[in-house]
Amino acid sequence: MAFDRNPPSQAEIDRWFLANPAVPGRTFELALVLGGTVSAGAYTAGALDFLIEALDAWTQLRDRGNGAAPQHKVVLRVVTGTSGGGVIAAIAARALNFEFDPIARDTPVGAGLTGNPFYDIWIKTLTLDRFLDPGDIGKDLSSLLNGAPIDAGAQLIIQFTGRGSVARRSWIAAPLRVILTLTNLRGIPYRLDFGEDRSEDYVDHADFMRFAICYSGQDIGEIRPDEMALGFDAGRLPQAATCEFSMAARGTAAFPVGFPPRALVRPTSQYRYRVVPLAPLRPTAAAVEPAYAVLRPDWDALISDGDVPGDFHFLAVDGGATDNEPIELARTALCGLLGSNPRDPAKATRAVLLIDPFAGKTTLGPDGPTSFLRILGGVASAFIQQTRYDSRDLMLAANDQVFSRFMLTPQLGATLGDKALASAGLGAFIGFACADFMRYDYLLGRKNCQDFLRTTFVLAENNPVFDGCWTPDQKAALAKQAGAGFLPIIPLMGSAAIDETPDPWPKGKLDPERYRDAIDRRFRTIFETELSGGPIRSVLAWLAAHATQRSVADYVLDMMKRYLAEAGLA
């Protein structure tokens, strides 16, 4: 199928990249950036579970004309997801069309599924027993761990219907834009022409996919030409295959080497629409040069022999493995490529909120000579940590004088960052070994989100967003902890006003030795499979399998035990 290889027109650039539409009166617009490395994504899932509960509780009272509810509006316009946050973004994209119960500490939870998709996928589905199952190991090995639990979680997302469709959530934009970041292992080839027969070729592996979600009862809104549209009302708009959305979520969650990469397909023409800002060549001069550039793929290199020109096939892994700027994608979705969001608390009308368990203080890597396996893990961790976010973005989000960027990270008393999590050990994989660890982090995410909405996610009370929307009685009841002269952007009402409490610190809940046989079995199978073929090679395979797999199990269990002792979890 042929497609247009020409760059987007100026009209398209103006409309889809440069437009900075005015925010409607008495309205605050929000973009979410969701992170969450492997099992620590349970924290992000819990925080989002509470955020949805809080928005529902307040807006339902407001829309019914309840006099206790402030009358301003909050609109969620975009969600970007990286790594485990991409899975959570996909869960939210599906779940927001349906009614489901939040999971707090006192919510009865049995052995089966709860009906809450965030909890069921993170706490009930993603378990180390399943990741260690050797049933996936065939002729070719694609990852150290079995990816089937991630597939099972993806199926739960696709099939989730909750208690049925909910009445339209007035706090969701139409459409809701969801952007999932990816590391594209195939890469996108570009050619830069400098004139006089000079050019430079390069390949970009930092990628992302855009989706437009339209919920039941909503107007369709405008769909970008580089988006895939998903809707819940049949026949209202073109449908992107649900499996493509699901596979994109699995791709961004595919921690390199640990989980299998995912085969994705997308319209090749979407790569026409890659427009990036340019730093001014002469900052003090009149604006002569354009402040943006249109990236032009090398189409001949992009479409290999045998490819269908209209489709681009590639393998994807963790979106955090390359610098794909999820915060910048969210920011520009609010205000355009060259726009900005006011930072003053009396003027801010839009904000980017980063929810990430590791955006704050985190554990450092090895400081001297160590084992090969620890070096290998340190290299992978270094790449992910270095490329996940731009330091400038984090500095703005952490600055308490900037009210267009906010950041929610783990906190328990004076303990910050990964030290407040139970699932931070073993490169944040240890949570999969103990559901109690992930449940603890989930409930901590809920508590931290509640505290954040009460005390930090605020604006000056003279901000036009609040003009005529708050009564003195409402201020007295709902803004006690917002600080003098400030009001909460999302007031806590109904069930969201009940104080959240996490579980007790899950000490003594994990015995690492219960996984020794499973680790032995998986790595024995890996070595026997990878080294099989021919009588001599088979003997070497047997020796390697029965020697090396034992050291792998010893290493992993030693790391688990060391972490449990250091974290007070033993």
CSV table of C-alpha atoms in Angstrom, one decimal, residues 57-393:
chain,number,residue,atom,x,y,z
A,57,ALA,CA,-15.7,11.3,44.3
A,58,TRP,CA,-15.4,15.1,43.9
A,59,THR,CA,-16.8,15.4,40.3
A,60,GLN,CA,-19.8,13.2,40.9
A,61,LEU,CA,-20.8,15.4,43.9
A,62,ARG,CA,-20.1,18.6,41.9
A,63,ASP,CA,-22.0,17.4,38.8
A,64,ARG,CA,-25.0,16.5,40.9
A,65,GLY,CA,-25.1,20.0,42.3
A,66,ASN,CA,-24.0,19.2,45.8
A,67,GLY,CA,-23.3,22.4,47.6
A,68,ALA,CA,-20.3,21.0,49.5
A,69,ALA,CA,-18.3,20.5,46.2
A,70,PRO,CA,-16.2,23.3,44.7
A,71,GLN,CA,-17.3,24.1,41.2
A,72,HIS,CA,-14.0,24.4,39.2
A,73,LYS,CA,-13.0,21.7,36.8
A,74,VAL,CA,-10.0,19.4,36.3
A,75,VAL,CA,-9.5,17.8,32.9
A,76,LEU,CA,-7.1,14.9,32.2
A,77,ARG,CA,-5.8,15.4,28.7
A,78,VAL,CA,-2.9,13.1,28.3
A,79,VAL,CA,-1.2,10.1,29.9
A,80,THR,CA,2.3,9.1,29.0
A,81,GLY,CA,3.8,5.8,30.2
A,82,THR,CA,7.3,4.4,30.4
A,83,SER,CA,8.3,0.9,31.4
A,84,GLY,CA,5.8,-0.5,34.0
A,85,GLY,CA,4.1,2.9,33.8
A,86,GLY,CA,3.2,2.1,30.2
A,87,VAL,CA,1.3,-1.0,31.5
A,88,ILE,CA,-0.4,1.2,34.1
A,89,ALA,CA,-1.3,3.7,31.4
A,90,ALA,CA,-2.8,0.9,29.3
A,91,ILE,CA,-4.8,-0.4,32.3
A,92,ALA,CA,-6.1,3.1,32.9
A,93,ALA,CA,-7.1,3.6,29.3
A,94,ARG,CA,-9.3,0.6,29.5
A,95,ALA,CA,-10.5,0.9,33.0
A,96,LEU,CA,-11.7,4.5,32.8
A,97,ASN,CA,-14.7,3.4,30.7
A,98,PHE,CA,-15.9,1.1,33.5
A,99,GLU,CA,-16.9,1.2,37.1
A,100,PHE,CA,-14.7,-0.6,39.6
A,101,ASP,CA,-14.0,-0.4,43.3
A,102,PRO,CA,-10.7,1.1,44.7
A,103,ILE,CA,-8.6,-1.1,46.9
A,104,ALA,CA,-7.7,0.4,50.3
A,105,ARG,CA,-6.2,-1.4,53.3
A,106,ASP,CA,-9.6,-2.4,54.8
A,107,THR,CA,-11.0,-3.6,51.4
A,108,PRO,CA,-11.7,-7.4,51.7
A,109,VAL,CA,-9.3,-9.2,49.3
A,110,GLY,CA,-9.7,-13.0,48.8
A,111,ALA,CA,-7.6,-15.5,46.9
A,112,GLY,CA,-9.3,-14.6,43.6
A,113,LEU,CA,-9.4,-11.5,41.5
A,114,THR,CA,-10.8,-8.3,43.1
A,115,GLY,CA,-12.3,-6.6,40.1
A,116,ASN,CA,-9.9,-3.7,40.4
A,117,PRO,CA,-7.6,-4.0,37.3
A,118,PHE,CA,-4.7,-2.1,38.9
A,119,TYR,CA,-4.5,-4.5,41.9
A,120,ASP,CA,-5.4,-7.6,40.0
A,121,ILE,CA,-2.6,-7.2,37.4
A,122,TRP,CA,0.2,-6.1,39.7
A,123,ILE,CA,-0.6,-8.0,42.9
A,124,LYS,CA,-2.4,-11.1,41.6
A,125,THR,CA,-0.9,-11.8,38.2
A,126,LEU,CA,2.7,-10.8,38.1
A,127,THR,CA,4.4,-13.4,40.3
A,128,LEU,CA,8.0,-14.8,40.3
A,129,ASP,CA,6.7,-18.4,40.2
A,130,ARG,CA,5.2,-17.7,36.8
A,131,PHE,CA,8.2,-15.7,35.6
A,132,LEU,CA,10.5,-18.7,36.4
A,133,ASP,CA,8.3,-21.3,34.6
A,134,PRO,CA,10.6,-22.9,31.9
A,135,GLY,CA,7.7,-23.8,29.7
A,136,ASP,CA,8.5,-20.9,27.3
A,137,ILE,CA,12.0,-22.1,26.5
A,138,GLY,CA,12.2,-23.6,23.1
A,139,LYS,CA,14.6,-23.5,20.2
A,140,ASP,CA,15.4,-19.8,20.7
A,141,LEU,CA,15.7,-18.1,24.0
A,142,SER,CA,14.3,-14.6,24.0
A,143,SER,CA,14.7,-13.6,27.6
A,144,LEU,CA,15.9,-14.8,31.0
A,145,LEU,CA,12.4,-14.8,32.4
A,146,ASN,CA,9.1,-16.1,31.1
A,147,GLY,CA,7.0,-13.4,29.5
A,148,ALA,CA,3.7,-15.3,29.9
A,149,PRO,CA,2.6,-13.5,33.1
A,150,ILE,CA,2.8,-10.2,31.2
A,151,ASP,CA,0.7,-11.7,28.4
A,152,ALA,CA,-1.8,-12.8,31.1
A,153,GLY,CA,-1.9,-9.3,32.5
A,154,ALA,CA,-2.4,-7.9,29.0
A,155,GLN,CA,-5.4,-10.2,28.5
A,156,LEU,CA,-6.9,-9.0,31.7
A,157,ILE,CA,-6.6,-5.4,30.4
A,158,ILE,CA,-8.3,-6.4,27.1
A,159,GLN,CA,-11.1,-8.3,28.7
A,160,PHE,CA,-11.8,-6.0,31.7
A,161,THR,CA,-15.3,-4.6,32.0
A,162,GLY,CA,-15.6,-4.0,35.7
A,163,ARG,CA,-19.2,-3.7,36.9
A,164,GLY,CA,-20.2,-2.3,33.5
A,165,SER,CA,-19.8,1.0,31.8
A,166,VAL,CA,-19.7,4.0,34.0
A,167,ALA,CA,-21.5,7.3,33.3
A,168,ARG,CA,-19.2,9.5,31.3
A,169,ARG,CA,-16.4,10.8,33.5
A,170,SER,CA,-16.5,14.6,33.0
A,171,TRP,CA,-12.9,14.9,34.0
A,172,ILE,CA,-11.5,13.0,31.0
A,173,ALA,CA,-10.8,14.9,27.8
A,174,ALA,CA,-12.3,13.8,24.5
A,175,PRO,CA,-10.3,12.1,23.3
A,176,LEU,CA,-7.8,11.1,26.0
A,177,ARG,CA,-4.4,11.0,24.5
A,178,VAL,CA,-2.1,8.1,25.6
A,179,ILE,CA,1.5,8.0,24.6
A,180,LEU,CA,3.6,4.9,25.3
A,181,THR,CA,7.4,5.2,25.0
A,182,LEU,CA,9.4,2.4,23.4
A,183,THR,CA,12.9,1.4,22.6
A,184,ASN,CA,12.8,0.4,19.0
A,185,LEU,CA,15.4,-2.3,18.4
A,186,ARG,CA,15.1,-2.0,14.6
A,187,GLY,CA,15.5,1.7,14.7
A,188,ILE,CA,14.2,4.5,12.5
A,189,PRO,CA,16.8,5.6,9.9
A,190,TYR,CA,17.1,9.3,9.1
A,191,ARG,CA,19.3,11.2,6.7
A,192,LEU,CA,20.3,14.8,7.2
A,193,ASP,CA,21.2,16.7,4.0
A,194,PHE,CA,23.7,19.5,4.3
A,195,GLY,CA,23.8,20.4,0.6
A,196,GLU,CA,26.7,20.1,-1.8
A,197,ASP,CA,26.3,16.3,-1.9
A,198,ARG,CA,26.9,16.1,1.9
A,199,SER,CA,24.6,14.1,4.2
A,200,GLU,CA,24.7,12.2,7.4
A,201,ASP,CA,22.8,9.1,8.2
A,202,TYR,CA,21.8,8.0,11.7
A,203,VAL,CA,19.4,5.6,13.3
A,204,ASP,CA,17.1,6.7,16.2
A,205,HIS,CA,15.9,4.0,18.6
A,206,ALA,CA,14.0,6.2,21.0
A,207,ASP,CA,10.4,5.8,19.9
A,208,PHE,CA,6.8,6.2,21.0
A,209,MET,CA,3.3,5.4,19.9
A,210,ARG,CA,0.3,7.7,20.2
A,211,PHE,CA,-3.3,6.5,20.9
A,212,ALA,CA,-6.5,8.5,21.1
A,213,ILE,CA,-9.1,7.0,23.5
A,214,CYS,CA,-12.8,7.9,23.1
A,215,TYR,CA,-15.1,6.7,25.9
A,216,SER,CA,-18.7,5.9,25.9
A,217,GLY,CA,-20.9,9.0,25.7
A,218,GLN,CA,-18.1,11.3,24.7
A,219,ASP,CA,-17.7,13.4,21.7
A,220,ILE,CA,-15.0,11.9,19.4
A,221,GLY,CA,-12.9,15.1,19.2
A,222,GLU,CA,-10.0,15.4,16.8
A,223,ILE,CA,-7.8,12.5,16.0
A,224,ARG,CA,-4.2,13.2,15.1
A,225,PRO,CA,-2.8,11.7,11.9
A,226,ASP,CA,-0.1,9.9,13.9
A,227,GLU,CA,-2.5,8.4,16.4
A,228,MET,CA,-4.3,5.1,16.5
A,229,ALA,CA,-7.9,5.6,17.6
A,230,LEU,CA,-9.6,3.3,20.1
A,231,GLY,CA,-13.3,3.7,21.0
A,232,PHE,CA,-15.8,2.0,23.2
A,233,ASP,CA,-18.9,2.8,21.1
A,234,ALA,CA,-18.9,0.6,18.0
A,235,GLY,CA,-18.8,2.2,14.6
A,236,ARG,CA,-18.1,5.8,15.8
A,237,LEU,CA,-14.5,6.0,14.7
A,238,PRO,CA,-11.8,3.9,13.0
A,239,GLN,CA,-10.5,1.2,15.3
A,240,ALA,CA,-6.9,0.5,15.9
A,241,ALA,CA,-6.5,-3.2,16.7
A,242,THR,CA,-6.8,-3.7,20.4
A,243,CYS,CA,-3.9,-6.1,20.3
A,244,GLU,CA,-1.6,-3.3,18.9
A,245,PHE,CA,-2.4,-1.2,22.0
A,246,SER,CA,-1.8,-4.2,24.2
A,247,MET,CA,1.5,-5.1,22.5
A,248,ALA,CA,2.7,-1.5,22.8
A,249,ALA,CA,2.2,-1.7,26.5
A,250,ARG,CA,4.0,-5.0,26.7
A,251,GLY,CA,6.8,-3.6,24.6
A,252,THR,CA,7.5,-0.6,26.9
A,253,ALA,CA,7.5,-3.0,29.9
A,254,ALA,CA,10.0,-5.4,28.4
A,255,PHE,CA,13.0,-4.8,30.7
A,256,PRO,CA,16.0,-5.6,28.5
A,257,VAL,CA,17.2,-9.2,28.6
A,258,GLY,CA,14.9,-9.9,31.6
A,259,PHE,CA,11.6,-9.9,29.6
A,260,PRO,CA,11.1,-10.8,26.0
A,261,PRO,CA,11.1,-8.0,23.4
A,262,ARG,CA,7.7,-7.5,21.6
A,263,ALA,CA,7.0,-7.6,17.9
A,264,LEU,CA,5.0,-4.5,17.0
A,265,VAL,CA,3.5,-3.1,13.8
A,266,ARG,CA,2.4,0.4,13.0
A,267,PRO,CA,1.5,2.5,10.0
A,268,THR,CA,4.8,3.6,8.4
A,269,SER,CA,3.3,7.0,7.6
A,270,GLN,CA,3.3,7.9,11.3
A,271,TYR,CA,7.0,8.6,11.0
A,272,ARG,CA,6.2,11.5,8.8
A,273,TYR,CA,5.0,13.3,11.9
A,274,ARG,CA,8.2,13.7,13.9
A,275,VAL,CA,8.6,17.4,14.6
A,276,VAL,CA,11.2,18.5,17.2
A,277,PRO,CA,12.1,21.9,18.8
A,278,LEU,CA,15.4,23.5,17.9
A,279,ALA,CA,17.6,25.6,20.2
A,280,PRO,CA,17.9,29.1,18.8
A,281,LEU,CA,21.1,29.7,16.8
A,282,ARG,CA,21.2,33.4,17.8
A,283,PRO,CA,19.1,33.8,21.0
A,284,THR,CA,19.2,37.6,20.9
A,285,ALA,CA,18.5,37.9,17.2
A,286,ALA,CA,15.1,38.3,15.6
A,287,ALA,CA,13.4,35.0,14.9
A,288,VAL,CA,14.7,34.2,11.4
A,289,GLU,CA,15.4,30.5,11.7
A,290,PRO,CA,12.4,28.2,12.4
A,291,ALA,CA,12.3,27.1,16.0
A,292,TYR,CA,11.5,23.5,15.1
A,293,ALA,CA,12.6,20.9,12.6
A,294,VAL,CA,10.7,18.1,10.8
A,295,LEU,CA,12.7,14.9,10.9
A,296,ARG,CA,12.6,13.1,7.5
A,297,PRO,CA,13.1,9.3,7.6
A,298,ASP,CA,15.2,7.6,5.0
A,299,TRP,CA,12.2,5.9,3.4
A,300,ASP,CA,14.2,3.6,1.3
A,301,ALA,CA,16.1,2.3,4.3
A,302,LEU,CA,13.0,2.2,6.4
A,303,ILE,CA,11.1,-0.1,4.1
A,304,SER,CA,13.1,-3.2,3.6
A,305,ASP,CA,12.7,-5.7,0.8
A,306,GLY,CA,9.6,-7.7,1.3
A,307,ASP,CA,7.9,-5.3,3.7
A,308,VAL,CA,4.5,-4.0,3.1
A,309,PRO,CA,5.2,-0.3,2.6
A,310,GLY,CA,2.2,0.7,4.7
A,311,ASP,CA,3.3,-1.2,7.7
A,312,PHE,CA,6.5,-0.9,9.8
A,313,HIS,CA,7.5,-4.0,11.8
A,314,PHE,CA,9.9,-3.8,14.7
A,315,LEU,CA,10.9,-5.3,18.0
A,316,ALA,CA,10.4,-3.1,21.1
A,317,VAL,CA,11.8,-3.2,24.7
A,318,ASP,CA,11.5,-1.0,27.8
A,319,GLY,CA,10.8,2.6,26.9
A,320,GLY,CA,13.1,3.7,29.6
A,321,ALA,CA,16.2,2.3,27.9
A,322,THR,CA,16.5,5.2,25.6
A,323,ASP,CA,16.1,9.0,26.2
A,324,ASN,CA,12.6,9.3,24.8
A,325,GLU,CA,11.5,12.2,27.0
A,326,PRO,CA,8.1,11.2,28.3
A,327,ILE,CA,7.8,14.4,30.3
A,328,GLU,CA,8.4,16.5,27.2
A,329,LEU,CA,5.8,14.5,25.3
A,330,ALA,CA,3.3,15.2,28.0
A,331,ARG,CA,4.2,18.9,28.3
A,332,THR,CA,3.9,19.5,24.5
A,333,ALA,CA,0.6,17.7,24.4
A,334,LEU,CA,-0.7,20.4,26.7
A,335,CYS,CA,0.8,23.5,25.3
A,336,GLY,CA,2.3,22.7,21.9
A,337,LEU,CA,5.9,22.3,20.8
A,338,LEU,CA,7.0,25.9,21.4
A,339,GLY,CA,4.5,26.9,24.1
A,340,SER,CA,5.0,27.0,27.8
A,341,ASN,CA,2.8,26.5,30.9
A,342,PRO,CA,2.6,29.3,33.5
A,343,ARG,CA,4.5,28.4,36.6
A,344,ASP,CA,3.2,31.0,39.0
A,345,PRO,CA,0.7,29.6,41.6
A,346,ALA,CA,-1.6,32.5,40.8
A,347,LYS,CA,-1.5,31.9,37.0
A,348,ALA,CA,-0.9,28.2,36.4
A,349,THR,CA,-3.7,26.5,34.5
A,350,ARG,CA,-2.0,23.4,33.3
A,351,ALA,CA,0.5,20.9,34.8
A,352,VAL,CA,2.5,17.8,34.2
A,353,LEU,CA,2.4,15.3,37.1
A,354,LEU,CA,5.1,12.7,37.3
A,355,ILE,CA,4.3,9.6,39.3
A,356,ASP,CA,7.3,7.4,39.6
A,357,PRO,CA,8.8,5.2,42.4
A,358,PHE,CA,12.4,5.9,41.5
A,359,ALA,CA,12.3,9.6,40.4
A,360,GLY,CA,13.4,10.5,43.9
A,361,LYS,CA,16.4,9.2,45.9
A,362,THR,CA,17.5,5.8,44.7
A,363,THR,CA,20.1,3.1,45.5
A,364,LEU,CA,23.5,3.5,43.8
A,365,GLY,CA,25.3,0.8,41.9
A,366,PRO,CA,28.6,-1.0,42.7
A,367,ASP,CA,31.5,1.1,43.9
A,368,GLY,CA,34.3,-1.2,43.1
A,369,PRO,CA,35.3,-4.6,41.6
A,370,THR,CA,32.5,-7.1,41.9
A,371,SER,CA,31.2,-10.3,40.3
A,372,PHE,CA,30.3,-10.5,36.6
A,373,LEU,CA,26.6,-11.0,37.3
A,374,ARG,CA,26.5,-7.9,39.4
A,375,ILE,CA,28.4,-5.9,36.8
A,376,LEU,CA,25.9,-7.1,34.2
A,377,GLY,CA,23.0,-6.0,36.3
A,378,GLY,CA,24.7,-2.7,37.1
A,379,VAL,CA,25.2,-1.9,33.4
A,380,ALA,CA,21.5,-2.6,32.6
A,381,SER,CA,20.4,-0.5,35.6
A,382,ALA,CA,22.8,2.4,34.6
A,383,PHE,CA,21.4,2.6,31.1
A,384,ILE,CA,17.8,2.6,32.4
A,385,GLN,CA,18.5,5.2,35.1
A,386,GLN,CA,20.5,7.5,32.9
A,387,THR,CA,18.0,7.6,30.1
A,388,ARG,CA,14.7,7.5,31.8
A,389,TYR,CA,14.3,11.2,32.5
A,390,ASP,CA,16.1,14.5,31.7
A,391,SER,CA,17.6,16.0,34.9
A,392,ARG,CA,16.1,19.4,34.0
A,393,ASP,CA,12.6,17.9,34.0
